[in-house]
Amino acid sequence: MQMNLFAEIRALVVESLADMATRGELPAGLDMANVAVEPPRDAAHGDMATNAAMVLAKPAGLAPRVIAETLAARLAADPRITTAEVAGPGFLNLRLAPAVWQGVVGAALTEGRDFGRSTLGQGTRVNVEFVSANPTGPMHVGHTRGAVFGDALAALLDFAGFDVTREYYINDGGAQVDVLARSAYERYREANGLDPEIAEGLYPGDYLIPVGEALKAKYGDTLLDRPEADWLAEVREFATAEMMAMIREDLALLGVRMDVYSSEKALYGTGKIEGAIDTLRGMGLIYEGTLEPPKGKLPEDWEEREQTLFRSTAHGDDVDRPVKKSDGSWTYFAPDIAYHYDKVTRGYDLLIDILGADHGGYVKRLKAVVSALSGGKVPLEVKLIQLVKLWKNGAPFKMSKRAGTFVTLRDVVEQAGADVTRFVMLTRKNDAALDFDFDKVLEQSKDNPVWYVQYAHARVSSVIRKATAAGIAADDATLAAADLAKLGHEAEIGLAKKIAEWPRLVEIAARGQEPHRIAFYLYELASDLHALWNRGNDDASLRFLQEGDAATSQAKIALARATGVVISAGLGILGVTPAEEMR
RNA sequence: GCCCGCAUAGCUCAGCGGAUGAGAGCGUCGCCCUCCGAAGGCGAAGGCCCCAGGUUCGAGUCCUGGUGCGGGCACCA
């Protein structure tokens, strides 16, 4: 069972309109798709408002207010609705009975963390590909944001009824893993007591030192003084595996778990790349040709060359893209084509790629590929993750590999903690740059949203502990059976109204693929709880715990607990652990 | 030159086409603890929602064109 009050009332509105149509008060066959039931911006206008009369006025050929008046009378007959007033140009403002809001509290308690779960996705199979960091070194802050966003988006879609696969694409097939192998080989020489020669272009990072030692442990000195051709493949294999192990550890630190790891290398030699390209060729989308030089400033070494090209312009790209280099080998784009083809053939209804903003120029060709290879049936959404700007001691923290101020995922998580890192990185839209201030993030005040939300949850736990200590049963089963009619004060009903928004918010966030909305909602919900909590200071009757009155206490604590349940569910989507107490 | 993103209070940012009052936090100025944790709450001041057109019954929100900032632009991944 699911409880989405806004959907329920909308259903009532649509049903009433259909009734009106059968009685001839409205023309038959009107399109109700645009009829909305939403919270009004100003709470003084009521609990919910519908635009039905405005939307239908034109197609029905009636004045909005006429429709609104008739609809109002009909809606007012429903026991859930106390008043229905026509306002402004034809809006209909509804007020709902207290019992409805009390019912929301009860639903949150009986459904627990499933309260708000939606069937919006209808089991749509969606593949979310994220992180996909090259296996050549540790993950840095940029990857961290992508990882957190992808994981939260996946969780959000899951909660909204999609069938979600989390996937990591390992770029282990290109030239960069050869560079990794050569870099690791130098560390291997170092481990054997020789001076490493970290030439320009190799990876200088210390993280390869243990890889060199591990190579020594495995191969002893047998790889020394041998031509590259003798060891490259083995060292590459070994080093790549080590890097992936490190990346998996980093992801685990953040609490990210993938369902599928796909390997680029595994596409080579299987005919998958050739197959994908041939499929495109069969559509007339592959040809031998020469690209126009780019407009504007020409690269120094520009020269015309004939290559195998993908006619991506036929699917919305700006220029066609090479799939083969002039020497006949594949470009990096070719395995990507095969990989996306693979995802399409695995039967997903929707593909989502999460990429860094520096890959923006890559989006159109990917969409072209998926569009071509799925016959336009599988949409590809690409979410670009903007930069993270680090701040420390009130100043921007410049990252430089050379200066050794390169900030890794591990650095961030060790300093800020996984919960804080995740929440903070989800307080911004993916396409806006994010400031990550190490000082603020660790602050314990309402300036720090994670802390503030955690504090609200801890307060709920605290009340329950105190109630239990005072001999008032406050377990979920007892609270769910509490006499919620005792929740009558507008401040209490107000909090229940905020809770009622949760299922609706989940759908909005999922539809927009915008997990940040969850974070902002939780902040607001926490704020409402803190406000009610403090009103207990002025008005003792608003305290959650009413000494000596178990029934009233249980009703009030049920409200607090319902809030806690929603915070807990929301934090669960964001991958943040709810706090039981603050320390 | 082209492509993508962003532009809302002094600062950092929310805002699913809805209503003659555009929100939050910080900062500034006030107020509230013999009281479930004040690590909190309440209030005040502070806005040509970048500019110009357009669509719509209705635009901060959608479209077009500007301006500013960021990112990307032949075989590198």
XYZ file of N, CA and C in Angstrom, chain A residues 57-240:
552
model
N -11.275 25.330 -18.924
C -12.187 26.393 -19.364
C -12.224 26.513 -20.876
N -11.049 26.579 -21.472
C -10.994 26.813 -22.909
C -11.572 25.637 -23.695
N -11.046 24.423 -23.484
C -11.599 23.291 -24.241
C -13.075 23.055 -23.955
N -13.528 23.386 -22.747
C -14.925 23.145 -22.402
C -15.820 24.283 -22.894
N -15.208 25.393 -23.215
C -15.980 26.547 -23.658
C -16.814 27.142 -22.543
N -16.295 27.053 -21.325
C -17.040 27.594 -20.171
C -16.135 28.544 -19.400
N -16.745 29.425 -18.634
C -15.941 30.321 -17.806
C -15.310 29.503 -16.690
N -14.064 29.787 -16.367
C -13.384 29.018 -15.315
C -14.159 28.995 -14.007
N -14.710 30.125 -13.640
C -15.379 30.182 -12.337
C -16.634 29.307 -12.305
N -17.269 29.176 -13.439
C -18.466 28.329 -13.498
C -18.081 26.878 -13.207
N -17.034 26.425 -13.880
C -16.561 25.056 -13.644
C -16.141 24.911 -12.192
N -15.413 25.903 -11.710
C -14.869 25.841 -10.358
C -15.980 25.738 -9.315
N -17.042 26.520 -9.506
C -18.136 26.509 -8.534
C -18.781 25.125 -8.456
N -19.058 24.562 -9.606
C -19.699 23.249 -9.644
C -18.788 22.196 -9.023
N -17.521 22.264 -9.401
C -16.559 21.298 -8.886
C -16.424 21.445 -7.365
N -16.431 22.682 -6.905
C -16.281 22.953 -5.471
C -17.394 22.280 -4.684
N -18.602 22.426 -5.159
C -19.758 21.856 -4.460
C -19.625 20.346 -4.368
N -19.162 19.772 -5.469
C -19.031 18.326 -5.527
C -17.926 17.831 -4.571
N -16.804 18.538 -4.591
C -15.680 18.122 -3.757
C -15.993 18.275 -2.273
N -16.739 19.320 -1.951
C -17.034 19.594 -0.541
C -17.845 18.467 0.085
N -18.484 17.673 -0.763
C -19.277 16.562 -0.248
C -18.399 15.422 0.247
N -17.139 15.417 -0.154
C -16.250 14.333 0.270
C -15.811 14.566 1.710
N -15.844 13.503 2.511
C -15.530 13.675 3.933
C -14.095 14.181 4.177
N -13.205 13.952 3.240
C -11.819 14.377 3.454
C -11.657 15.885 3.336
N -12.644 16.486 2.659
C -12.493 17.912 2.354
C -13.426 18.744 3.211
N -12.881 19.724 3.906
C -13.709 20.559 4.769
C -14.215 21.775 4.025
N -13.349 22.428 3.249
C -13.830 23.551 2.452
C -13.198 23.505 1.074
N -13.978 24.002 0.111
C -13.475 24.144 -1.255
C -13.917 25.524 -1.729
N -12.951 26.405 -1.906
C -13.299 27.788 -2.253
C -12.699 28.178 -3.590
N -13.516 28.860 -4.360
C -13.017 29.382 -5.629
C -12.256 30.666 -5.335
N -11.105 30.808 -5.944
C -10.288 31.989 -5.672
C -9.674 32.495 -6.954
N -9.406 33.781 -6.955
C -8.728 34.394 -8.089
C -9.448 34.102 -9.380
N -8.735 33.850 -10.422
C -9.329 33.676 -11.747
C -10.046 32.337 -11.922
N -9.979 31.447 -10.914
C -10.655 30.164 -11.066
C -9.944 29.026 -10.372
N -9.028 29.375 -9.495
C -8.394 28.325 -8.705
C -9.371 27.797 -7.687
N -9.147 26.579 -7.311
C -9.988 25.990 -6.287
C -9.097 25.620 -5.111
N -9.340 26.281 -3.998
C -8.532 26.011 -2.808
C -9.245 25.026 -1.902
N -8.515 23.992 -1.496
C -9.118 22.960 -0.657
C -8.479 22.959 0.720
N -9.328 22.727 1.699
C -8.809 22.459 3.032
C -9.222 21.051 3.419
N -8.278 20.358 4.036
C -8.539 18.959 4.355
C -8.783 18.778 5.846
N -9.556 17.760 6.160
C -9.918 17.487 7.550
C -8.684 17.042 8.331
N -8.636 17.404 9.611
C -7.506 16.983 10.457
C -7.279 15.476 10.396
N -8.356 14.727 10.281
C -8.220 13.260 10.264
C -7.348 12.802 9.092
N -7.398 13.548 8.015
C -6.587 13.189 6.848
C -5.106 13.296 7.197
N -4.768 14.399 7.845
C -3.357 14.613 8.203
C -2.911 13.622 9.272
N -3.816 13.360 10.191
C -3.484 12.359 11.211
C -3.260 11.003 10.556
N -4.030 10.750 9.504
C -3.877 9.501 8.773
C -2.518 9.378 8.117
N -1.970 10.514 7.703
C -0.642 10.508 7.087
C 0.400 10.049 8.101
N 0.258 10.535 9.312
C 1.188 10.135 10.372
C 1.105 8.622 10.587
N -0.120 8.132 10.623
C -0.311 6.694 10.811
C 0.297 5.896 9.665
N 0.122 6.399 8.451
C 0.663 5.696 7.285
C 2.185 5.653 7.343
N 2.785 6.755 7.743
C 4.247 6.796 7.825
C 4.745 5.766 8.830
N 3.978 5.579 9.906
C 4.410 4.634 10.932
C 4.209 3.188 10.495
N 3.096 2.922 9.845
C 2.877 1.522 9.451
C 3.741 1.142 8.247
N 3.961 2.083 7.356
C 4.771 1.764 6.176
C 6.261 1.903 6.456
N 6.611 2.633 7.477
C 8.013 2.785 7.827
C 8.806 3.442 6.714
N 9.993 2.912 6.500
C 10.857 3.548 5.506
C 10.353 3.356 4.083
N 9.308 2.553 3.904
C 8.721 2.412 2.574
C 7.681 3.493 2.309
N 7.373 4.275 3.335
C 6.423 5.361 3.142
C 6.996 6.325 2.097
N 6.235 6.565 1.059
C 6.720 7.455 0.007
C 7.252 6.720 -1.198
N 7.444 5.416 -1.055
C 7.876 4.623 -2.196
C 6.824 4.748 -3.293
N 7.279 4.855 -4.512
C 6.355 5.152 -5.606
C 6.407 4.088 -6.693
N 5.346 4.028 -7.471
C 5.329 3.120 -8.616
C 5.524 3.895 -9.919
N 5.970 5.120 -9.759
C 6.167 5.997 -10.922
C 6.939 5.314 -12.047
N 8.004 4.622 -11.664
C 8.875 4.025 -12.676
C 8.273 2.810 -13.371
N 7.261 2.225 -12.749
C 6.573 1.064 -13.325
C 7.536 -0.023 -13.778
N 8.576 -0.195 -13.005
C 9.506 -1.269 -13.318
C 10.397 -1.018 -14.530
N 10.388 0.190 -15.027
C 11.270 0.535 -16.149
C 12.705 0.137 -15.826
N 13.314 -0.576 -16.756
C 14.687 -1.029 -16.521
C 15.647 0.094 -16.880
N 16.339 0.593 -15.891
C 17.250 1.709 -16.145
C 18.658 1.339 -15.707
N 19.604 1.675 -16.558
C 21.008 1.435 -16.254
C 21.673 2.766 -15.942
N 22.206 2.881 -14.746
C 22.913 4.098 -14.365
C 24.412 3.798 -14.367
N 25.105 4.389 -15.314
C 26.552 4.201 -15.370
C 27.213 5.408 -14.739
N 28.033 5.165 -13.740
C 28.691 6.308 -13.103
C 30.074 5.937 -12.586
N 30.783 6.956 -12.137
C 32.194 6.895 -11.760
C 33.022 6.568 -13.009
N 33.117 5.275 -13.373
C 33.880 4.898 -14.556
C 35.212 5.633 -14.632
N 35.863 5.796 -13.486
C 37.178 6.441 -13.467
C 38.197 5.512 -14.118
N 39.144 6.094 -14.822
C 40.205 5.290 -15.412
C 40.944 4.539 -14.319
N 41.271 3.264 -14.560
C 41.973 2.488 -13.526
C 43.470 2.784 -13.548
N 43.797 4.055 -13.392
C 45.212 4.434 -13.441
C 45.654 5.152 -12.184
N 44.747 5.290 -11.215
C 45.145 5.984 -10.001
C 43.965 6.105 -9.064
N 44.183 6.714 -7.924
C 43.102 6.847 -6.948
C 42.027 7.810 -7.435
N 40.848 7.680 -6.896
C 39.761 8.586 -7.242
C 39.972 9.929 -6.572
N 39.684 11.008 -7.304
C 39.831 12.341 -6.716
C 38.467 12.962 -6.403
N 38.461 14.199 -5.946
C 37.197 14.821 -5.539
C 36.144 14.860 -6.633
N 36.590 15.115 -7.861
C 35.626 15.172 -8.955
C 34.894 13.855 -9.106
N 35.665 12.761 -9.066
C 35.042 11.439 -9.122
C 34.077 11.254 -7.961
N 34.441 11.807 -6.826
C 33.634 11.624 -5.623
C 32.235 12.180 -5.823
N 32.173 13.360 -6.391
C 30.863 13.951 -6.606
C 30.048 13.113 -7.583
N 30.701 12.659 -8.640
C 30.014 11.819 -9.605
C 29.523 10.525 -8.970
N 30.340 9.965 -8.107
C 29.990 8.705 -7.447
C 28.783 8.895 -6.540
N 28.806 9.962 -5.771
C 27.725 10.235 -4.830
C 26.436 10.538 -5.584
N 26.568 11.332 -6.617
C 25.376 11.685 -7.395
C 24.769 10.435 -8.042
N 25.615 9.645 -8.666
C 25.116 8.460 -9.353
C 24.451 7.487 -8.387
N 25.078 7.308 -7.252
C 24.551 6.372 -6.271
C 23.204 6.855 -5.732
N 23.116 8.147 -5.452
C 21.873 8.704 -4.918
C 20.776 8.691 -5.979
N 21.149 9.004 -7.205
C 20.152 8.977 -8.275
C 19.613 7.553 -8.451
N 20.521 6.589 -8.404
C 20.105 5.191 -8.538
C 19.147 4.816 -7.409
N 19.483 5.207 -6.200
C 18.632 4.892 -5.050
C 17.276 5.585 -5.173
N 17.311 6.806 -5.634
C 16.078 7.569 -5.804
C 15.171 6.893 -6.834
N 15.747 6.511 -7.953
C 14.950 5.867 -9.002
C 14.404 4.535 -8.502
N 15.217 3.833 -7.759
C 14.755 2.577 -7.177
C 13.543 2.820 -6.280
N 13.647 3.832 -5.442
C 12.562 4.171 -4.510
C 11.309 4.585 -5.273
N 11.514 5.102 -6.469
C 10.380 5.575 -7.267
C 9.886 4.510 -8.232
N 10.310 3.277 -8.007
C 9.711 2.193 -8.764
C 10.400 1.808 -10.059
N 11.627 2.265 -10.244
C 12.393 1.831 -11.405
C 13.197 0.589 -11.026
N 13.531 -0.192 -12.052
C 14.370 -1.360 -11.852
C 15.787 -0.946 -12.249
N 16.622 -0.692 -11.235
C 17.875 0.020 -11.455
C 19.090 -0.899 -11.417
N 19.986 -0.717 -12.374
C 21.294 -1.365 -12.351
C 22.372 -0.284 -12.232
N 23.266 -0.460 -11.258
C 24.384 0.472 -11.105
C 25.598 -0.132 -11.806
N 26.173 0.616 -12.685
C 27.237 0.042 -13.500
C 28.466 0.935 -13.606
N 29.611 0.277 -13.600
C 30.916 0.952 -13.717
C 31.574 0.426 -14.984
N 32.004 1.343 -15.849
C 32.677 0.962 -17.087
C 34.170 1.187 -16.903
N 34.921 0.105 -16.942
C 36.358 0.196 -16.695
C 37.086 0.480 -18.006
N 37.707 1.632 -18.079
C 38.466 1.984 -19.281
C 39.854 1.353 -19.210
N 39.881 0.054 -19.424
C 41.155 -0.656 -19.276
C 41.694 -1.104 -20.623
N 41.261 -0.470 -21.696
C 41.669 -0.947 -23.011
C 42.532 0.015 -23.805
N 42.680 1.226 -23.313
C 43.353 2.230 -24.134
C 44.819 2.418 -23.799
N 45.374 3.470 -24.375
C 46.797 3.750 -24.197
C 47.135 4.090 -22.748
N 46.130 4.583 -22.013
C 46.442 5.039 -20.652
C 46.822 3.889 -19.727
N 46.340 2.688 -20.042
C 46.741 1.576 -19.173
C 48.148 1.075 -19.539
N 48.583 1.349 -20.775
C 49.984 1.083 -21.107
C 50.886 2.023 -20.318
N 50.461 3.267 -20.245
C 51.224 4.249 -19.462
C 51.277 3.794 -18.005
N 50.152 3.311 -17.522
C 50.119 2.789 -16.153
C 51.126 1.655 -15.993
N 51.146 0.750 -16.979
C 52.053 -0.395 -16.901
C 53.508 0.073 -16.855
N 53.839 1.036 -17.704
C 55.224 1.536 -17.731
C 55.565 2.220 -16.410
N 54.596 2.960 -15.869
C 54.843 3.646 -14.599
C 55.057 2.625 -13.483
N 54.222 1.591 -13.484
C 54.340 0.554 -12.456
C 55.661 -0.197 -12.612
N 56.070 -0.373 -13.861
C 57.336 -1.072 -14.110
C 58.505 -0.324 -13.500
N 58.471 1.008 -13.578
C 59.545 1.803 -12.961
C 59.555 1.597 -11.448
N 58.360 1.512 -10.889
C 58.288 1.279 -9.433
C 58.762 -0.135 -9.083
N 58.536 -1.011 -10.031
C 59.025 -2.392 -9.866
C 60.558 -2.398 -9.866
N 61.131 -1.617 -10.784
C 62.592 -1.499 -10.812
C 63.076 -0.891 -9.496
N 62.344 0.087 -9.039
C 62.696 0.740 -7.774
C 62.689 -0.274 -6.639
N 61.676 -1.123 -6.644
C 61.569 -2.134 -5.591
C 62.742 -3.107 -5.643
N 63.326 -3.214 -6.811
C 64.488 -4.081 -6.957
C 65.798 -3.325 -6.749
N 65.713 -2.141 -6.143
C 66.912 -1.407 -5.790
C 67.475 -0.553 -6.904
N 66.747 -0.418 -8.004
C 67.232 0.429 -9.095
C 66.586 1.804 -9.004
N 67.167 2.784 -9.668
C 66.568 4.120 -9.680
C 65.435 4.157 -10.701
N 64.233 4.521 -10.243
C 63.129 4.593 -11.202
C 63.311 5.788 -12.134
N 62.919 5.614 -13.364
C 62.970 6.732 -14.311
C 61.537 7.092 -14.676
N 60.997 8.044 -13.911
C 59.609 8.444 -14.170
C 59.648 9.527 -15.244
N 59.631 9.107 -16.475
C 59.719 10.054 -17.585
C 58.462 10.909 -17.660
N 58.580 12.021 -18.364
C 57.440 12.884 -18.627
C 56.319 12.046 -19.239
N 55.108 12.224 -18.725
C 54.002 11.479 -19.313
C 53.651 10.219 -18.546
N 54.553 9.763 -17.697
C 54.212 8.615 -16.846
C 53.503 9.119 -15.585
N 52.866 8.211 -14.863
C 52.179 8.607 -13.622
C 53.168 8.586 -12.472
N 53.410 9.736 -11.847
C 54.461 9.825 -10.834
C 53.994 9.435 -9.426
N 52.708 9.207 -9.248
C 52.160 9.087 -7.893
C 52.771 7.978 -7.039
N 52.840 8.263 -5.757
C 53.375 7.296 -4.791
C 52.541 6.017 -4.712
N 51.280 6.148 -5.094
C 50.394 4.987 -4.946
C 50.865 3.793 -5.769
N 51.794 4.033 -6.696
C 52.290 2.915 -7.506
C 53.469 2.202 -6.846
N 54.013 2.808 -5.776
C 55.151 2.167 -5.096
C 54.770 0.775 -4.584
N 53.652 0.651 -3.867
C 53.261 -0.701 -3.426
C 52.983 -1.648 -4.584
N 52.539 -1.102 -5.698
C 52.308 -1.960 -6.864
C 53.644 -2.505 -7.356
N 54.671 -1.656 -7.355
C 56.013 -2.102 -7.732
C 56.491 -3.198 -6.812
N 56.219 -3.010 -5.533
C 56.657 -4.026 -4.572
C 55.904 -5.339 -4.768
N 54.623 -5.211 -5.051
C 53.840 -6.415 -5.296
C 54.316 -7.131 -6.551
N 54.706 -6.352 -7.541
C 55.252 -6.960 -8.759
C 56.532 -7.725 -8.438
N 57.333 -7.120 -7.572
C 58.577 -7.788 -7.190
C 58.267 -9.094 -6.458
N 57.282 -9.010 -5.568
C 56.916 -10.205 -4.810
C 56.455 -11.321 -5.742
N 55.824 -10.939 -6.812
C 55.303 -11.955 -7.723
C 56.356 -12.434 -8.728
N 57.101 -11.464 -9.255
C 58.005 -11.825 -10.363
C 59.482 -11.842 -9.963
N 59.794 -11.437 -8.745
C 61.203 -11.354 -8.360
C 61.931 -10.393 -9.273
N 63.079 -10.812 -9.803
C 63.801 -9.908 -10.700
C 63.703 -10.372 -12.161
N 62.758 -11.286 -12.413
C 62.713 -11.899 -13.740
C 62.287 -10.936 -14.848
N 61.679 -9.825 -14.480
C 61.228 -8.903 -15.529
C 62.250 -7.808 -15.808
N 63.306 -7.777 -15.012
C 64.302 -6.713 -15.184
C 65.081 -6.911 -16.478
N 65.502 -5.765 -17.016
C 66.356 -5.771 -18.215
C 65.772 -6.588 -19.362
N 64.464 -6.532 -19.464
C 63.822 -7.215 -20.588
C 63.149 -6.163 -21.453
N 63.016 -6.395 -22.731
C 62.322 -5.422 -23.578
C 60.851 -5.309 -23.157
N 60.294 -4.147 -23.388
C 58.920 -3.859 -22.952
C 57.929 -4.918 -23.445
N 58.155 -5.360 -24.652
C 57.207 -6.310 -25.247
C 57.067 -7.571 -24.399
N 58.125 -7.893 -23.640
C 58.084 -9.107 -22.826
C 57.204 -8.961 -21.588
N 57.113 -7.737 -21.064
C 56.397 -7.608 -19.789
C 55.153 -6.735 -19.825
N 55.007 -5.973 -20.893
C 53.951 -4.957 -20.883
C 52.564 -5.534 -20.552
N 52.204 -6.593 -21.260
C 50.855 -7.126 -21.088
C 50.627 -7.620 -19.659
N 51.604 -8.332 -19.141
C 51.439 -8.883 -17.784
C 51.387 -7.802 -16.723
N 52.291 -6.828 -16.863
C 52.332 -5.751 -15.876
C 51.053 -4.907 -15.960
N 50.594 -4.723 -17.191
C 49.372 -3.944 -17.385
C 48.198 -4.623 -16.680
N 48.113 -5.923 -16.906
C 47.057 -6.718 -16.293
C 47.102 -6.592 -14.770
N 48.305 -6.779 -14.266
C 48.518 -6.757 -12.822
C 48.192 -5.389 -12.221
N 48.751 -4.360 -12.852
C 48.579 -3.009 -12.307
C 47.119 -2.564 -12.396
N 46.474 -2.919 -13.491
C 45.071 -2.538 -13.643
C 44.218 -3.178 -12.544
